[in-house]
PDB file of C-alpha atoms in Angstrom:
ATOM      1  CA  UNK A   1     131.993 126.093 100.362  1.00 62.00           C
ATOM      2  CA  UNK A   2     133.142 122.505 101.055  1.00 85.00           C
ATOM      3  CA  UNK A   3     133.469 119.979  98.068  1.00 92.00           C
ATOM      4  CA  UNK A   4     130.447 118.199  99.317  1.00 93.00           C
ATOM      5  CA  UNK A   5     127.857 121.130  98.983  1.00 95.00           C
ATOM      6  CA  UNK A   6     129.582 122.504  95.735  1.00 94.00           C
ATOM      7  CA  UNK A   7     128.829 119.032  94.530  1.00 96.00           C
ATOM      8  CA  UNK A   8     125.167 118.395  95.789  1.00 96.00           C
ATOM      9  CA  UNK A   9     124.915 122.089  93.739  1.00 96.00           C
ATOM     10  CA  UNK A  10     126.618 120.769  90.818  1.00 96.00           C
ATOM     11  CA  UNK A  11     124.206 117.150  90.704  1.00 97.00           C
ATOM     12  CA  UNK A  12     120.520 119.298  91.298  1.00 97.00           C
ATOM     13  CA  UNK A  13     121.106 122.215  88.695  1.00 97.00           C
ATOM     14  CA  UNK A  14     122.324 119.243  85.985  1.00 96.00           C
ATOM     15  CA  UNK A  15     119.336 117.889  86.426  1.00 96.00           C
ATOM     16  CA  UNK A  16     116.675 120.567  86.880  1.00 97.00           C
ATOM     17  CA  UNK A  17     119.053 122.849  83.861  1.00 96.00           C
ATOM     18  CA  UNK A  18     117.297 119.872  81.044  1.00 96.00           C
ATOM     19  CA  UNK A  19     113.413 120.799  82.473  1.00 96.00           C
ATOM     20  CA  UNK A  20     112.129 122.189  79.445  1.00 94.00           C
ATOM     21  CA  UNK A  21     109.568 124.998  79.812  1.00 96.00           C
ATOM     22  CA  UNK A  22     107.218 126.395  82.209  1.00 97.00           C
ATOM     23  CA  UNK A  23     106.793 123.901  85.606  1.00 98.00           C
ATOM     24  CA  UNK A  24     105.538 123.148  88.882  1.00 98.00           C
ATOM     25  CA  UNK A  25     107.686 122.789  92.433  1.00 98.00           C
ATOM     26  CA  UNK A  26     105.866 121.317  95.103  1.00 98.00           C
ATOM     27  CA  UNK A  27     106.383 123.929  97.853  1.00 97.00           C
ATOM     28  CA  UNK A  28     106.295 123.653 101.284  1.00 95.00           C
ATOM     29  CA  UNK A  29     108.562 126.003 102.859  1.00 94.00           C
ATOM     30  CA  UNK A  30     111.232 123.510 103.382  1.00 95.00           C
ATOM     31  CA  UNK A  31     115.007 123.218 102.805  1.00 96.00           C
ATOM     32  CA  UNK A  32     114.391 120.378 100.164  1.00 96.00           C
ATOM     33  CA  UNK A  33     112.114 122.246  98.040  1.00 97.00           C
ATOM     34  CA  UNK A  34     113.800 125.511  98.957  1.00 97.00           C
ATOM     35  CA  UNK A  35     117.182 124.702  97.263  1.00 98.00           C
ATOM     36  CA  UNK A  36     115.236 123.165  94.398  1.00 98.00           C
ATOM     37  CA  UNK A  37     113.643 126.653  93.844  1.00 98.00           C
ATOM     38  CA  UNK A  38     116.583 129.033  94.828  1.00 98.00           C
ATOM     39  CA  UNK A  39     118.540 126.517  91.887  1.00 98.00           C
ATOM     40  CA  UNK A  40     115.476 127.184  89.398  1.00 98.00           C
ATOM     41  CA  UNK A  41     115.846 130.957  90.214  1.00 97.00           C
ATOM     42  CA  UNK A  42     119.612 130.976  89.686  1.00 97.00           C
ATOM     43  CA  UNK A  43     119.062 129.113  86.145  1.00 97.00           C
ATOM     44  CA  UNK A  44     116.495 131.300  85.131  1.00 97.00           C
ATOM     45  CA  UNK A  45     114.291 129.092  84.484  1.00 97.00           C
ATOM     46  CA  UNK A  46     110.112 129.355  84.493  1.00 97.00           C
ATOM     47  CA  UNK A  47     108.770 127.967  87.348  1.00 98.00           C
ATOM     48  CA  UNK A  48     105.798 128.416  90.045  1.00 98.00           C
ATOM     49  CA  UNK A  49     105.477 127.172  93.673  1.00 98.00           C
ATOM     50  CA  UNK A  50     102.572 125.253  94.609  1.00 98.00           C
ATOM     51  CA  UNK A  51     101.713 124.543  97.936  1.00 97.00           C
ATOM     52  CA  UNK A  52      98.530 122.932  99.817  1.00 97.00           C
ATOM     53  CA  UNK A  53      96.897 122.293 103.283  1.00 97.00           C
ATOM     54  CA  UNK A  54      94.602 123.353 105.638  1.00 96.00           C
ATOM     55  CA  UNK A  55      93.591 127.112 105.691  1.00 93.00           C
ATOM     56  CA  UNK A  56      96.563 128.870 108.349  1.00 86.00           C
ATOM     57  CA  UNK A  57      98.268 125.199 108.691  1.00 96.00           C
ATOM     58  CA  UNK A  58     102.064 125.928 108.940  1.00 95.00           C
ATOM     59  CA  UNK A  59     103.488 124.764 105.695  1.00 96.00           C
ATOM     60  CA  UNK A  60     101.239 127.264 104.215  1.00 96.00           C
ATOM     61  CA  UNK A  61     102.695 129.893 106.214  1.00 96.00           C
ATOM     62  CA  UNK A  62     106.282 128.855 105.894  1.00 96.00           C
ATOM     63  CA  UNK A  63     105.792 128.457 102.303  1.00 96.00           C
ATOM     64  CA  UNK A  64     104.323 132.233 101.996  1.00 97.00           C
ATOM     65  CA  UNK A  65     107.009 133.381 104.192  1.00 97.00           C
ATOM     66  CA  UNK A  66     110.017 132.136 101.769  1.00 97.00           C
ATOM     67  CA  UNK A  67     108.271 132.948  98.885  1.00 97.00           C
ATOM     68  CA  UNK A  68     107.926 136.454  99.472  1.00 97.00           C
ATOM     69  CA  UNK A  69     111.488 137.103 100.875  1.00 97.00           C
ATOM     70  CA  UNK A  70     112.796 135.230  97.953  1.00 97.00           C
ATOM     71  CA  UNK A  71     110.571 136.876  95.511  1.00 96.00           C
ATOM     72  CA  UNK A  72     108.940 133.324  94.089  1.00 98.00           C
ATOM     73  CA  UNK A  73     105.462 133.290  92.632  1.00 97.00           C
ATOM     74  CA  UNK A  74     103.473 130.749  94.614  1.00 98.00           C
ATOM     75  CA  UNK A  75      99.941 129.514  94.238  1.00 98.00           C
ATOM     76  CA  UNK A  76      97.987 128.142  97.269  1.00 98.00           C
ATOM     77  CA  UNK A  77      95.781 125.709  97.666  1.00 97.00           C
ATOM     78  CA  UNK A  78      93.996 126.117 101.412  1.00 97.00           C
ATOM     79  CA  UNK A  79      90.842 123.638 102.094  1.00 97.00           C
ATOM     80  CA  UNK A  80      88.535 124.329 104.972  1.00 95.00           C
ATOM     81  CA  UNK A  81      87.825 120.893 107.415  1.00 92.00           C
ATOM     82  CA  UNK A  82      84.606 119.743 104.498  1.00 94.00           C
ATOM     83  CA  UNK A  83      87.070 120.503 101.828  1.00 96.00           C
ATOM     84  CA  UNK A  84      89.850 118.851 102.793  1.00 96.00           C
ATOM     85  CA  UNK A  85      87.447 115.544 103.774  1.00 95.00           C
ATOM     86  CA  UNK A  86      86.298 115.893  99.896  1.00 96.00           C
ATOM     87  CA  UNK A  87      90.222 115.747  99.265  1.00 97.00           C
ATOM     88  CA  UNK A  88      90.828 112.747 101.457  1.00 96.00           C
ATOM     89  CA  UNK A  89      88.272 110.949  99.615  1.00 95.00           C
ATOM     90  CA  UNK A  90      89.288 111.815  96.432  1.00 97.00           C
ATOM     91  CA  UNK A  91      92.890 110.736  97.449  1.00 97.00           C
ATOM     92  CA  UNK A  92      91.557 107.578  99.057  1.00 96.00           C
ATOM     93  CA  UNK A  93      89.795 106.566  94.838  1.00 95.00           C
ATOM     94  CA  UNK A  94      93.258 107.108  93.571  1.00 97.00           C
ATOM     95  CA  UNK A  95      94.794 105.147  96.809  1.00 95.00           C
ATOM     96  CA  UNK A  96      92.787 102.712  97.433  1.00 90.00           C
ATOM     97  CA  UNK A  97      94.857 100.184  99.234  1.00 86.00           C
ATOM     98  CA  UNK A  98      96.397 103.133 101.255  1.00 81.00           C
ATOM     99  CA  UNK A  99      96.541 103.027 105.220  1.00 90.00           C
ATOM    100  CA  UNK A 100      96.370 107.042 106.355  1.00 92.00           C
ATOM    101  CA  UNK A 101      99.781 107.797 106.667  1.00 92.00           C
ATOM    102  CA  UNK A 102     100.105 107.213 103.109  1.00 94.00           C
ATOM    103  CA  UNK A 103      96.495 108.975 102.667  1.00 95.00           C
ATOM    104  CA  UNK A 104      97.839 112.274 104.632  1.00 95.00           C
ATOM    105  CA  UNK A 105     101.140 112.825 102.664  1.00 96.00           C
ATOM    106  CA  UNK A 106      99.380 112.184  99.569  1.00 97.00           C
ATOM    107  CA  UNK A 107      96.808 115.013  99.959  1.00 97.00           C
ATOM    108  CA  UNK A 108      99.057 118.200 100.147  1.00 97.00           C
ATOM    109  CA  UNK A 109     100.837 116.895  96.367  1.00 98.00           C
ATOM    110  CA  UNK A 110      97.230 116.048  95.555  1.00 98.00           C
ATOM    111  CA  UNK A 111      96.234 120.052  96.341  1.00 98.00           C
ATOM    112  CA  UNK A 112      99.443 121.583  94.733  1.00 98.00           C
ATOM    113  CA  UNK A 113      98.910 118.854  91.613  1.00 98.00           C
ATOM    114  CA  UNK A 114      95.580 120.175  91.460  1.00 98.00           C
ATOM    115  CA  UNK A 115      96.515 124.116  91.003  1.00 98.00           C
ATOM    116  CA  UNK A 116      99.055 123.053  88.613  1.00 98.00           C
ATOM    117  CA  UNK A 117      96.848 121.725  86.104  1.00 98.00           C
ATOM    118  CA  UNK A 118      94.594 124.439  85.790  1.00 97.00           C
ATOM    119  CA  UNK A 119      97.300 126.187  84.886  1.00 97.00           C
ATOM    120  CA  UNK A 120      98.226 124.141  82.324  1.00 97.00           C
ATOM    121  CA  UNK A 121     101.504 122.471  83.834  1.00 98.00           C
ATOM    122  CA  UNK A 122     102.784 119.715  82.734  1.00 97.00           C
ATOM    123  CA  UNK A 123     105.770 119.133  84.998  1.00 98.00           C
ATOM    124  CA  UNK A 124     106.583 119.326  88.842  1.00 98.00           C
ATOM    125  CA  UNK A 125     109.160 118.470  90.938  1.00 98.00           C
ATOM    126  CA  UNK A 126     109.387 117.639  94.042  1.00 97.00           C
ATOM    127  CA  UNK A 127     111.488 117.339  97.035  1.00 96.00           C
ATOM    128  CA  UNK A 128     111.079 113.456  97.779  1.00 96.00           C
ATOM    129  CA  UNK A 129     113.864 111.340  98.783  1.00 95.00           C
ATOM    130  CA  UNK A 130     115.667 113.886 100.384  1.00 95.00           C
ATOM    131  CA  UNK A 131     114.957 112.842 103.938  1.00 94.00           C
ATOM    132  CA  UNK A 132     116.074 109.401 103.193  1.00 94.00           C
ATOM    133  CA  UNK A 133     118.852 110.196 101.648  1.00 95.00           C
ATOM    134  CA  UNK A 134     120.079 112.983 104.004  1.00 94.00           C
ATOM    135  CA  UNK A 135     118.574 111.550 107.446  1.00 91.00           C
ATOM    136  CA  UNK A 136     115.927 113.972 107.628  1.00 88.00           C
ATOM    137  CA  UNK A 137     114.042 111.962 109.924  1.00 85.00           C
ATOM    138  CA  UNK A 138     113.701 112.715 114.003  1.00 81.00           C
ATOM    139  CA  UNK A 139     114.498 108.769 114.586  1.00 84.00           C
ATOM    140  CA  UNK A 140     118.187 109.269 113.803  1.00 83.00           C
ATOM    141  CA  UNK A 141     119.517 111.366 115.789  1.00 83.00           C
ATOM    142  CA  UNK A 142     119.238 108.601 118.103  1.00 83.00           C
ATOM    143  CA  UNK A 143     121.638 106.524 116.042  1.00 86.00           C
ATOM    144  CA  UNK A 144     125.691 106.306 115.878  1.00 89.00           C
ATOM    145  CA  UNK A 145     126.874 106.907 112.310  1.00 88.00           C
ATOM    146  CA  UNK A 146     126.769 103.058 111.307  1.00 88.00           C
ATOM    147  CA  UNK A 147     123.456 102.958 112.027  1.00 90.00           C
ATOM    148  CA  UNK A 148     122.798 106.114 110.572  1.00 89.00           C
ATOM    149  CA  UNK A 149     124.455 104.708 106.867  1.00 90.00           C
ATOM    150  CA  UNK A 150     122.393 100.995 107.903  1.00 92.00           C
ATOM    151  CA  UNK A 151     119.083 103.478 107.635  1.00 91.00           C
ATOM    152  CA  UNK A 152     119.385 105.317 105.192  1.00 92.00           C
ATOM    153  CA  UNK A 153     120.463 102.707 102.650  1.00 93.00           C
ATOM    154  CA  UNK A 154     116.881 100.941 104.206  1.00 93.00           C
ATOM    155  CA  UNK A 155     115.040 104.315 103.480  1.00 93.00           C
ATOM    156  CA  UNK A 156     115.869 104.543 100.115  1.00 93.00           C
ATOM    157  CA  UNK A 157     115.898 100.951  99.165  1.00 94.00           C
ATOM    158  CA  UNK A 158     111.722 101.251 100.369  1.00 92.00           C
ATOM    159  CA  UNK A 159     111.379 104.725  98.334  1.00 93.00           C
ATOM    160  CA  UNK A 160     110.102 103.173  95.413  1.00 90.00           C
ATOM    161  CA  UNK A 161     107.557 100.647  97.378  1.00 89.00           C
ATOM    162  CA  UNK A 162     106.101 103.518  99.936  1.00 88.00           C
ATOM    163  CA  UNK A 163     106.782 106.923  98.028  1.00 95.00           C
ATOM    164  CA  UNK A 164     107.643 107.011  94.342  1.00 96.00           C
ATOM    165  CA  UNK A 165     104.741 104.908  93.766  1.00 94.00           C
ATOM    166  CA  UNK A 166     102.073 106.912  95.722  1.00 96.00           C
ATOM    167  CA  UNK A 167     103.357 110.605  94.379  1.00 97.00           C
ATOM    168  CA  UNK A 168     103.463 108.973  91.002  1.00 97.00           C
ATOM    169  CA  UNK A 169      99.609 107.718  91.123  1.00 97.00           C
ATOM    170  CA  UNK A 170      98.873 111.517  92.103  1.00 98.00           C
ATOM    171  CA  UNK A 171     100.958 112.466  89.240  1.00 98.00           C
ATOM    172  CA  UNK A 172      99.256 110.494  87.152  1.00 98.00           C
ATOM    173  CA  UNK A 173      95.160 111.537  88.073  1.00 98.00           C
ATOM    174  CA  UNK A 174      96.338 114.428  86.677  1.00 98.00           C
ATOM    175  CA  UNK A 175      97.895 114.207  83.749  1.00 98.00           C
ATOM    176  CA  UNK A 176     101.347 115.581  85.062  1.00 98.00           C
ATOM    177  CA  UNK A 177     104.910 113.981  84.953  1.00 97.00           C
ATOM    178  CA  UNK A 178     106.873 114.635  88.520  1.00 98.00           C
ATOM    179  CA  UNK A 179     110.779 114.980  88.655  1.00 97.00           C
ATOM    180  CA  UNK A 180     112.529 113.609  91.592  1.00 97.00           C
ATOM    181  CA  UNK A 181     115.767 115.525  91.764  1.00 97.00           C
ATOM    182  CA  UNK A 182     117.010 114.089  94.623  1.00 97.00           C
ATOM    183  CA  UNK A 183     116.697 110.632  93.642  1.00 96.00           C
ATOM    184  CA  UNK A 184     118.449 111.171  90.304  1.00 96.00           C
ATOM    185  CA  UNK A 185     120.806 108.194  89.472  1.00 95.00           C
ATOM    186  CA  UNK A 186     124.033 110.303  89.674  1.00 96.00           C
ATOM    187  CA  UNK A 187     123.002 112.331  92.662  1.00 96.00           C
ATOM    188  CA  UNK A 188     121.770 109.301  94.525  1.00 95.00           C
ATOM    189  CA  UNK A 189     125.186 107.928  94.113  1.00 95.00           C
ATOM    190  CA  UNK A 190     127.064 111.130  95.025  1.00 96.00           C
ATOM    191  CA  UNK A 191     124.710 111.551  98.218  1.00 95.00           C
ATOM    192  CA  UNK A 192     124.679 108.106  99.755  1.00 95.00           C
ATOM    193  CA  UNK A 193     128.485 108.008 100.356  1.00 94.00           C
ATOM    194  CA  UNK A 194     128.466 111.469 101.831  1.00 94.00           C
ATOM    195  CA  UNK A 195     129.368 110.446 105.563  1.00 93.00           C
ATOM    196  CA  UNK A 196     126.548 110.289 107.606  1.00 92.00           C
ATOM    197  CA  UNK A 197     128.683 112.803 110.227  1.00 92.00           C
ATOM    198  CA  UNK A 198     128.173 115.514 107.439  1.00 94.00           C
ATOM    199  CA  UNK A 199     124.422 114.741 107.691  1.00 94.00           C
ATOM    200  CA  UNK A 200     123.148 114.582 111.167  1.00 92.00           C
ATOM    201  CA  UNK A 201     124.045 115.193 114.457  1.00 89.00           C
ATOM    202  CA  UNK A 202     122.263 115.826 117.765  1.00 83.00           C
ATOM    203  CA  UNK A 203     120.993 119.115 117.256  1.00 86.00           C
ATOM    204  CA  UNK A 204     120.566 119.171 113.330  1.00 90.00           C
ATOM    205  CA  UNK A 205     119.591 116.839 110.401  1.00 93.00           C
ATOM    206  CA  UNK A 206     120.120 117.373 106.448  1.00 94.00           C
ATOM    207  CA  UNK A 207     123.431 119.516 107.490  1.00 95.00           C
ATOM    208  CA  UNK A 208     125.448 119.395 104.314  1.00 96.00           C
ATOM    209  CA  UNK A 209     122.371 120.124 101.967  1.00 96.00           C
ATOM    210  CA  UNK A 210     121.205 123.329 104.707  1.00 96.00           C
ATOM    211  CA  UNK A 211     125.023 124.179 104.083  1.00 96.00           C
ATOM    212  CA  UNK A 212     124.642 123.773 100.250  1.00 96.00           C
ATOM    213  CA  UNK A 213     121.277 126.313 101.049  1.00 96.00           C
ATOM    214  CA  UNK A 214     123.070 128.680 102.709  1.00 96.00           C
ATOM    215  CA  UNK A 215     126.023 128.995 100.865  1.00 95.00           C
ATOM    216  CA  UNK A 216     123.963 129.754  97.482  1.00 96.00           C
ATOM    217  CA  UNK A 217     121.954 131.891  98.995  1.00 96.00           C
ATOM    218  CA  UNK A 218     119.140 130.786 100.503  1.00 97.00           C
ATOM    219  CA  UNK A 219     118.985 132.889 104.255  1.00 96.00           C
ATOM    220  CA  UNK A 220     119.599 130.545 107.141  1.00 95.00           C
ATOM    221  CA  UNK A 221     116.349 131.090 109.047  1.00 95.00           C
ATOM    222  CA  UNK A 222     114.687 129.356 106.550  1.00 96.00           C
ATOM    223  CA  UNK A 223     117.579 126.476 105.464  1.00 95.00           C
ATOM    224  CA  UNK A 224     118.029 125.800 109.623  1.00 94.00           C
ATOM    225  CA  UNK A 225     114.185 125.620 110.158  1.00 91.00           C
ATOM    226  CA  UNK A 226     112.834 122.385 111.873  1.00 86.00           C
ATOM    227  CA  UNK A 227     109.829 121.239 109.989  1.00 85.00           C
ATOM    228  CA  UNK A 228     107.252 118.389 110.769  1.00 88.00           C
ATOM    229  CA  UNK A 229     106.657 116.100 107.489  1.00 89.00           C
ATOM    230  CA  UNK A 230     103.823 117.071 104.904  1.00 90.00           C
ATOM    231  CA  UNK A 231     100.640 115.173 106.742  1.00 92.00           C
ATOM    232  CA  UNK A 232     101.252 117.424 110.042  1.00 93.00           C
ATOM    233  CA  UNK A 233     102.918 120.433 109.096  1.00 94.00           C
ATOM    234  CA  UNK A 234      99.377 120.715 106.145  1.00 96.00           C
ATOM    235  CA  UNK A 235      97.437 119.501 108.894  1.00 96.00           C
ATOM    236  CA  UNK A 236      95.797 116.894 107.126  1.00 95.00           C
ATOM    237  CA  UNK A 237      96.285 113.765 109.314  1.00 95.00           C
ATOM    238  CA  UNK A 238      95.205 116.188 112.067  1.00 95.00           C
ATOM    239  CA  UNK A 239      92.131 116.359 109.753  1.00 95.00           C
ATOM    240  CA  UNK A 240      91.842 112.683 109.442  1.00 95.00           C
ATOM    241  CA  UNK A 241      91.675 112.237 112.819  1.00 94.00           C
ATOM    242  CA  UNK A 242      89.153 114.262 113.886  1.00 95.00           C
ATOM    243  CA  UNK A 243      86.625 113.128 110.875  1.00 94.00           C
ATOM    244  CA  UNK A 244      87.439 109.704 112.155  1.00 93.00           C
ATOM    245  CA  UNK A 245      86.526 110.480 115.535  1.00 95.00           C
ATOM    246  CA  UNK A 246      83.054 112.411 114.158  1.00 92.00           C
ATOM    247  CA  UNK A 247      82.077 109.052 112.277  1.00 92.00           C
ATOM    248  CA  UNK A 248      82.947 107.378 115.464  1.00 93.00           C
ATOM    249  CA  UNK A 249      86.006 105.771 114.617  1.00 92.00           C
ATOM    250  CA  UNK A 250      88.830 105.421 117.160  1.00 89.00           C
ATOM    251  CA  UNK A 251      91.514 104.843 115.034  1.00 91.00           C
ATOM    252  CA  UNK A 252      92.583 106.745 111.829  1.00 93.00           C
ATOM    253  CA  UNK A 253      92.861 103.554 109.583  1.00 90.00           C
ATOM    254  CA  UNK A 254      89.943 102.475 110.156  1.00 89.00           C
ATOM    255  CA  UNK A 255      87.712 105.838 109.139  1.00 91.00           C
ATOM    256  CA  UNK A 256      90.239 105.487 106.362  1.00 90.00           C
ATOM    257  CA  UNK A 257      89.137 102.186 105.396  1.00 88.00           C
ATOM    258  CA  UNK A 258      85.579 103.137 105.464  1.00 90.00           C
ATOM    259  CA  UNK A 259      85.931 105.806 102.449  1.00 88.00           C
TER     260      UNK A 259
END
């Protein structure tokens, strides 16, 4: 295992080993909740998977599949098309100034969030960050490495202003605190001078932390697996679309704006 994946190891199990008690992950199938999970599991520690979307959408699935090969307990939250329009109005009261990109990747946390306090958690954490941190998004593999470090450093530096802020009003409707692991001072730190060569490619984003995956175990079908972000792969800005286009709205944002 290279020094760079021992360390990303190292930086996530400091922080998740002082979570105290019974929590949440918010679980989508992913790499960056994956190794957050496969981590708890190796510490021993109490947790449950939580996942969300619309009934057969594929983070659902994915999330089902890893759980039972790993031998996680995960809770799931599936809406039918009227359900999940309750949900996007619900998310919309606690958003209110939000356009429906932020609406869409607010409403899987706000189904997981919502499982996790009837069971009477108190804590979840959650994968955020890492695709800023680790070039997880399709629009770099376009870029050479300098460009690659430029975006990144741009990504996080917005985190607080277009992510932290909207998980954290979720978060807060319901009473629960969220962890980001991956934005951790001392991981931050660690992982933004990790060269952006040990990161992306052509072919593959997030390398090193799919390496740090594999090598602790998680099996590579599921650390190498492309995944869309949260609003597509739970379906629910396909969702938003097509209520927009039943109220007779062309455009997402503005059936958005209308709730």
């Amino acid at each position: 295992m290279g020094k760079e994946q021992v360390k990303i190891i190292e930086l996530l199990s400091k922080t998740i080993d002082e979570v105290e008690g019974r929590f949440g992950i918010a679980f989508s199938g992913g790499v960056d909740s994956s190794l957050l999970a496969l981590i708890c599991s190796k510490l021993n520690k109490d947790f449950v998977l939580y996942t969300s979307g619309l009934e057969d959408c594929q983070d659902i699935m994915n999330a089902k599949e890893v759980a039972s090969k790993m031998n996680w307990k995960l809770k799931i939250n599936s809406f039918t098309r009227e359900q999940a329009a309750d949900v996007i109005k619900k998310v919309h009261e606690i958003l209110p100034d939000g356009d429906f990109l932020k609406i869409g990747i607010a409403c899987p946390l706000y189904g997981a969030l919502e499982l996790a306090k009837k069971d009477g958690i108190k804590t979840v954490l959650t994968g955020l960050g890492a695709d800023s941190i680790f070039a997880g998004f399709h629009r770099y593999k376009k870029l050479n490495e300098e460009e690659v470090i430029k975006e990144c450093l741009k990504s996080v530096g917005n985190l607080e202003t277009n992510d932290i802020s909207r998980d954290s009003a979720i978060g807060k409707h319901f009473g629960i605190e969220l962890i980001f692991p991956y934005i951790e001072k001392e991981f931050l730190e660690y992982a933004m001078n990790i060269p952006a060569s040990l990161k992306i490619n052509s072919k593959m984003n997030k390398i090193v932390l799919r390496e740090a995956a594999v090598k602790l175990g998680l099996p590579e079908e599921f650390a190498f697996r492309k995944k869309t972000a949260a609003q597509y792969g739970s379906k629910f800005d396909r969702t938003i679309l097509k209520l927009a286009w039943s109220k007779g709205f062309d455009k997402k944002n503005d059936y958005v704006k209308s709730l």
